[in-house]
Short mmCIF file of C-alpha atoms in Angstrom, two decimals:
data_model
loop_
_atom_site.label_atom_id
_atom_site.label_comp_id
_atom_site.label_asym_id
_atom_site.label_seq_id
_atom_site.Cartn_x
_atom_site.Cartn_y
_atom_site.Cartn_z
CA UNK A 1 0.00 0.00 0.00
CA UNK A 2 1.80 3.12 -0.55
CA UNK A 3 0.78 4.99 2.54
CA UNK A 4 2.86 1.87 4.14
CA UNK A 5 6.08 2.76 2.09
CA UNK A 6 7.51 5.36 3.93
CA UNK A 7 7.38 3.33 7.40
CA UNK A 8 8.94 0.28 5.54
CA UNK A 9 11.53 2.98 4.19
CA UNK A 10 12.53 4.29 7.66
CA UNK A 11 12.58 0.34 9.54
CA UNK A 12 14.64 -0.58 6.29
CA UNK A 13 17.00 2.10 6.27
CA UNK A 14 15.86 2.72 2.38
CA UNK A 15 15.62 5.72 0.05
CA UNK A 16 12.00 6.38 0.11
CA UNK A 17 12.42 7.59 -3.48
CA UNK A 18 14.41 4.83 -4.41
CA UNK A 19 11.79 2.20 -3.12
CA UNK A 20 8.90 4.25 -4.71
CA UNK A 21 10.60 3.69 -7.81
CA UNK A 22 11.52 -0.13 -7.06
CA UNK A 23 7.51 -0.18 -6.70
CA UNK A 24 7.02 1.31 -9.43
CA UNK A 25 8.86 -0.81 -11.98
CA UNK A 26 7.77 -3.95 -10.88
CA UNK A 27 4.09 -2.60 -11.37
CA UNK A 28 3.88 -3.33 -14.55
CA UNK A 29 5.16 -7.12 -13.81
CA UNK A 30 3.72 -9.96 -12.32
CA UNK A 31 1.16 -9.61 -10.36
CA UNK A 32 1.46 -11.89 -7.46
CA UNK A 33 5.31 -12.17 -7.86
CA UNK A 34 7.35 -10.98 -4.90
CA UNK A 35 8.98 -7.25 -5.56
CA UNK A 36 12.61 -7.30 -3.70
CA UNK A 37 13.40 -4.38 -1.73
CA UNK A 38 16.48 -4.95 -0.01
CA UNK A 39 18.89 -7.81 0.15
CA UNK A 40 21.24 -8.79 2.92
CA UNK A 41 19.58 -7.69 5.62
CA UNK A 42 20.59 -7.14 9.19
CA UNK A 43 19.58 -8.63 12.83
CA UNK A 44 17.96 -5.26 13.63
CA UNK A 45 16.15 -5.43 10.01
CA UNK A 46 14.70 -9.04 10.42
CA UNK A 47 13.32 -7.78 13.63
CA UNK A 48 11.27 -5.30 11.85
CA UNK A 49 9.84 -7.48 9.47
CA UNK A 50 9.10 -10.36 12.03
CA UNK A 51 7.18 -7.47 14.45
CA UNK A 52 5.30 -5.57 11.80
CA UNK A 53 4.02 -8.58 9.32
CA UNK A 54 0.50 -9.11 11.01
CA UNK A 55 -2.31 -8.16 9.63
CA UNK A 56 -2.72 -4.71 11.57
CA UNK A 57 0.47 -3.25 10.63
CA UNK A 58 2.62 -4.22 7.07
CA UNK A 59 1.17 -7.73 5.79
CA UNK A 60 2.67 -7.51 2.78
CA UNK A 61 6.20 -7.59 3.95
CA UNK A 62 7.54 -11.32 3.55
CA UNK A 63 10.96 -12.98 3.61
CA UNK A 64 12.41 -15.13 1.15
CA UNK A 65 15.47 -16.93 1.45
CA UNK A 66 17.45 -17.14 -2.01
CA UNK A 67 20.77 -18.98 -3.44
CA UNK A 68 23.37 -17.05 -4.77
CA UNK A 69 27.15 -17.39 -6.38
CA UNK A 70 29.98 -17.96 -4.37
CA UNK A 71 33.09 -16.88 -6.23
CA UNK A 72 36.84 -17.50 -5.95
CA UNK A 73 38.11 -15.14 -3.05
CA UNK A 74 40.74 -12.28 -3.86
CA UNK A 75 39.12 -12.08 -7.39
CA UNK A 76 41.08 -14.96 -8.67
CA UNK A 77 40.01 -15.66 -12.43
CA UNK A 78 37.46 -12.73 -11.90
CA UNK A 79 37.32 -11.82 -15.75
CA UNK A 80 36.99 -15.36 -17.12
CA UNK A 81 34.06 -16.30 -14.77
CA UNK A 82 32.17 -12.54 -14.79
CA UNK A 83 29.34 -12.46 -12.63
CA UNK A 84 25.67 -12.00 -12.13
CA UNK A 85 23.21 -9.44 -11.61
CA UNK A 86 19.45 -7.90 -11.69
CA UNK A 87 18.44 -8.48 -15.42
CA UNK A 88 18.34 -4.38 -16.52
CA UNK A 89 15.58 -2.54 -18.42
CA UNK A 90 17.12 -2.73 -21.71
CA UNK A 91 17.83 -6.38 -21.43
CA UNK A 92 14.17 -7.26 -20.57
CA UNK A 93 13.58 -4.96 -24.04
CA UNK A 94 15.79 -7.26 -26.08
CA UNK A 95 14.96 -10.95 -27.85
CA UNK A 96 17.54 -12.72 -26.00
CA UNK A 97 16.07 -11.84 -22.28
CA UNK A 98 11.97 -12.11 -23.87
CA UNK A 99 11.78 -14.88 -21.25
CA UNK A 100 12.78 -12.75 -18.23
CA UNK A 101 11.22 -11.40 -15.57
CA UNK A 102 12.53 -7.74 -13.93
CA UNK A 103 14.00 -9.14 -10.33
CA UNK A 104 15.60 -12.12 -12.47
CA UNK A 105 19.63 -12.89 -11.82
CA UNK A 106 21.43 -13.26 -15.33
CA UNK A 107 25.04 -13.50 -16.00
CA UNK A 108 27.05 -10.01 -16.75
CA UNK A 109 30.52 -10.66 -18.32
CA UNK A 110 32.54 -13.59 -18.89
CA UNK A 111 31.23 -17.29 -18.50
CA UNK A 112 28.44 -16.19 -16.98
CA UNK A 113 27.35 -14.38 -19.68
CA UNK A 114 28.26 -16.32 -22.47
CA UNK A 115 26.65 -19.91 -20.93
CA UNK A 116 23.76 -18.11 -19.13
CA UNK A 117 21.25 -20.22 -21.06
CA UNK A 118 22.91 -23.57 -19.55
CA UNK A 119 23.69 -22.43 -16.01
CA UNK A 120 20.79 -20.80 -14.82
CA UNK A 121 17.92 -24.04 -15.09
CA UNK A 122 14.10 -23.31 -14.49
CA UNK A 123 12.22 -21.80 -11.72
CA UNK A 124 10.35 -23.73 -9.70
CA UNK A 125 6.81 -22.31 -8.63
CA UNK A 126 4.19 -23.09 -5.76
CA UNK A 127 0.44 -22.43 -5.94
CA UNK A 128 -0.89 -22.00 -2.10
CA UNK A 129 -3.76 -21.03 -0.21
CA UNK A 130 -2.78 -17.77 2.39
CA UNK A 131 -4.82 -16.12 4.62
CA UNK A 132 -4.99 -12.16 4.60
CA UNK A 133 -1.53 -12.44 6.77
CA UNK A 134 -0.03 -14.43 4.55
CA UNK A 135 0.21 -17.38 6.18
CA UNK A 136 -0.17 -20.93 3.86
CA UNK A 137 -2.66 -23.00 4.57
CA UNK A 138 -3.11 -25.09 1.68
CA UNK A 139 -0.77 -25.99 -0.97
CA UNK A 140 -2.46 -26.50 -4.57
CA UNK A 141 0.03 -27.03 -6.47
CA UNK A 142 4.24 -27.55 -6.17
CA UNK A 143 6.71 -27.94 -8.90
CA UNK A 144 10.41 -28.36 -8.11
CA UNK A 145 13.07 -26.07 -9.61
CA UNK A 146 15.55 -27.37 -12.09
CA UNK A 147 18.90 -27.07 -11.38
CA UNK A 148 21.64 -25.68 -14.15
CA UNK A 149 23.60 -27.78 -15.96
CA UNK A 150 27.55 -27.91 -14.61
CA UNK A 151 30.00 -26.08 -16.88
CA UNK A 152 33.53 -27.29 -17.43
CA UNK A 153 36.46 -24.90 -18.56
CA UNK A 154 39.66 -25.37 -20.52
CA UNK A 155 41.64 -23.27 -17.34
CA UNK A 156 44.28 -25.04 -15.48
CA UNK A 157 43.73 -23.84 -12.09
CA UNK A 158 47.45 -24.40 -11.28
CA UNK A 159 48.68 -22.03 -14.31
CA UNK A 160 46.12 -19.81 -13.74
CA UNK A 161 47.32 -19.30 -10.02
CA UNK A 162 50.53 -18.87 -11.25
CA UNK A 163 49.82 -16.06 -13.30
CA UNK A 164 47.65 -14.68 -11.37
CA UNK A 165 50.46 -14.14 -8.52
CA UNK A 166 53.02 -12.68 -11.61
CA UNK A 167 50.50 -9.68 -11.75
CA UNK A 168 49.80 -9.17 -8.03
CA UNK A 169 50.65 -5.20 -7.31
CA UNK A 170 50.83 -4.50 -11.36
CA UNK A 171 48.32 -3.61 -14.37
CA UNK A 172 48.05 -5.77 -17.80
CA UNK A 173 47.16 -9.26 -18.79
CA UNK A 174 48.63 -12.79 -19.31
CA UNK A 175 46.83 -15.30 -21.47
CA UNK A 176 48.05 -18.99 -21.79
CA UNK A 177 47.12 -21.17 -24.92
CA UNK A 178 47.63 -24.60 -25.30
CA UNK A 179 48.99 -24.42 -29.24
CA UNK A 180 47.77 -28.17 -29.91
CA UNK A 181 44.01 -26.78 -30.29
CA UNK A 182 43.73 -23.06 -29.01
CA UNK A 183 42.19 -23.91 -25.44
CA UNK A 184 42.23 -20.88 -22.90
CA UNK A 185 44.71 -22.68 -20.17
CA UNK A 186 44.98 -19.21 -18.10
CA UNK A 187 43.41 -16.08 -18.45
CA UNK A 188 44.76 -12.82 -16.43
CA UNK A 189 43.35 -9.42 -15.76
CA UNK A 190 44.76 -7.13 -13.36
CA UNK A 191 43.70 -5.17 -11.32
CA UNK A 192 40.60 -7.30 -10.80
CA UNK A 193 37.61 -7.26 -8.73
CA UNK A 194 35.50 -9.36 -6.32
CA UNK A 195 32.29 -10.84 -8.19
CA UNK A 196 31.30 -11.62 -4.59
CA UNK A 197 30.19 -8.26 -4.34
CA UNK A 198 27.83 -8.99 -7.79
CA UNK A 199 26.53 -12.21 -5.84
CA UNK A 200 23.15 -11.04 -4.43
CA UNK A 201 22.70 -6.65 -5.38
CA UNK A 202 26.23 -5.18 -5.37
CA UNK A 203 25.71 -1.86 -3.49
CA UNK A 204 25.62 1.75 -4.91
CA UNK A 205 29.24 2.07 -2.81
CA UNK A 206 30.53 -1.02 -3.86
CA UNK A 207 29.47 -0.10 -7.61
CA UNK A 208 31.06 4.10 -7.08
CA UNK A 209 34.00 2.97 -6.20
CA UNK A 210 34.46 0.44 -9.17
CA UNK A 211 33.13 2.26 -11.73
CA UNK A 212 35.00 5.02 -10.63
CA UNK A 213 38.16 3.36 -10.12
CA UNK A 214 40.85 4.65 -12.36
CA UNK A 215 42.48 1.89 -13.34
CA UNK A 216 39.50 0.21 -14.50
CA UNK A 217 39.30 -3.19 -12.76
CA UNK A 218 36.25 -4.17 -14.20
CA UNK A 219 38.21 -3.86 -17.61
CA UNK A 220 39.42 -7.31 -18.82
CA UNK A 221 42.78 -5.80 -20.66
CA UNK A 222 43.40 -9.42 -21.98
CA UNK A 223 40.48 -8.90 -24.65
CA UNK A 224 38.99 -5.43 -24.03
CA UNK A 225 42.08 -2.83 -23.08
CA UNK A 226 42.85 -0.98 -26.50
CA UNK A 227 46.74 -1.30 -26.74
CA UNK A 228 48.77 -1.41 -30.30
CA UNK A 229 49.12 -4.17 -31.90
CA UNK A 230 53.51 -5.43 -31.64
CA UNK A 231 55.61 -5.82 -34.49
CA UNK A 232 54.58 -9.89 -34.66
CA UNK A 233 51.50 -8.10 -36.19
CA UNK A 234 52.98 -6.49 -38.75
CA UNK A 235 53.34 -9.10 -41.38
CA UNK A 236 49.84 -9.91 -42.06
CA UNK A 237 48.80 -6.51 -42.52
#
């Protein structure tokens, strides 16, 4: 109800403007689909929800417990994995993310990205009876979610350690090929980042301070960084 936002707002520690507009865009969505408001939420904030969920004060507040990524630590291999995160506007506008919902994880970058289609599986769904506090009583109908199928690189973690360590402290990239068929065996990018942070809803901070990180570390300078070609590159051209 939106006379009940700006209480939820305050107990939540949220924008007010920012969850008007969360509101807002999932409006147009799914009607009895859950609109996320904040992630990651503290002792203090569980409280809240758990003492103001009855009928006579915010009903419509409800937890949900989700899965999410967990990623090498220290960024290792940050670039060839990538990450995930809230499937955007313009995605949900485009053929390739037609069978998307807005709140839906997709991979950003790197593996993730290019094998979304075979990692993420299917939703699951439940059709229950609640009363007007939400609480089941009945459960009509209840279809298990479909895992992703597992994904198996070409990178040898060893090698890729190793290189990894050769960069520690300094900026460029080191890619390893085996030359018997062209297989990516390592795969550098430094400075990197933390796709942790990407796992759930990276924070506005967390997204500043990458974003406006001069040396780029979202960059992946083995593919993307525009540097001259050398002189080995001379011949064919």
């Amino acid at each position: 109800k939106p006379e009940h936002l700006a209480p939820i707002a305050e107990g939540l520690h949220l924008d007010l403007d920012d969850l008007k507009a969360t509101v807002r865009r999932y409006a147009a969505g799914k009607r009895y689909s859950p609109i996320p408001i904040k992630r990651d939420l503290s002792p203090a904030e569980l409280t809240f929800i758990d003492s103001h969920r009855d009928p006579g004060t915010f009903p419509e507040l409800e937890l949900v417990q989700e899965p999410r990524r967990l990623y090498p630590q220290d960024g290792l291999a940050a670039h060839v994995i990538g990450y995930v995160g809230e499937v955007s506007e313009s995605e949900l506008n485009s053929s390739d993310f037609a069978s998307y919902s807005q709140g839906d994880l997709v991979g950003k970058s790197g593996l993730e990205r290019q094998y979304n289609e075979i990692l993420k599986g299917v939703d699951g769904q439940r059709r229950v009876v609640v009363d007007v506090a939400g609480r089941e009583h009945q459960v009509l109908e209840s279809q298990e979610a479909t895992p992703g199928q597992n994904l198996q690189s070409t990178i040898d973690l060893d090698l890729q350690a190793v290189a990894e360590i050769a960069l520690e402290g300094k900026k460029g990239a080191v890619v390893a090929l085996d030359p018997r068929d062209g297989s990516v065996l390592a795969m550098v990018s430094r400075p990197a980042f933390d796709p942790n942070l990407f796992a759930a809803h990276i924070k506005a901070a967390d997204w500043k301070a990458l974003t406006s990180n001069p040396e780029n570390p979202l960059i992946n300078r083995a593919i993307q960084a525009q540097f001259a070609p050398g002189s080995t590159f001379k011949p064919l051209v």
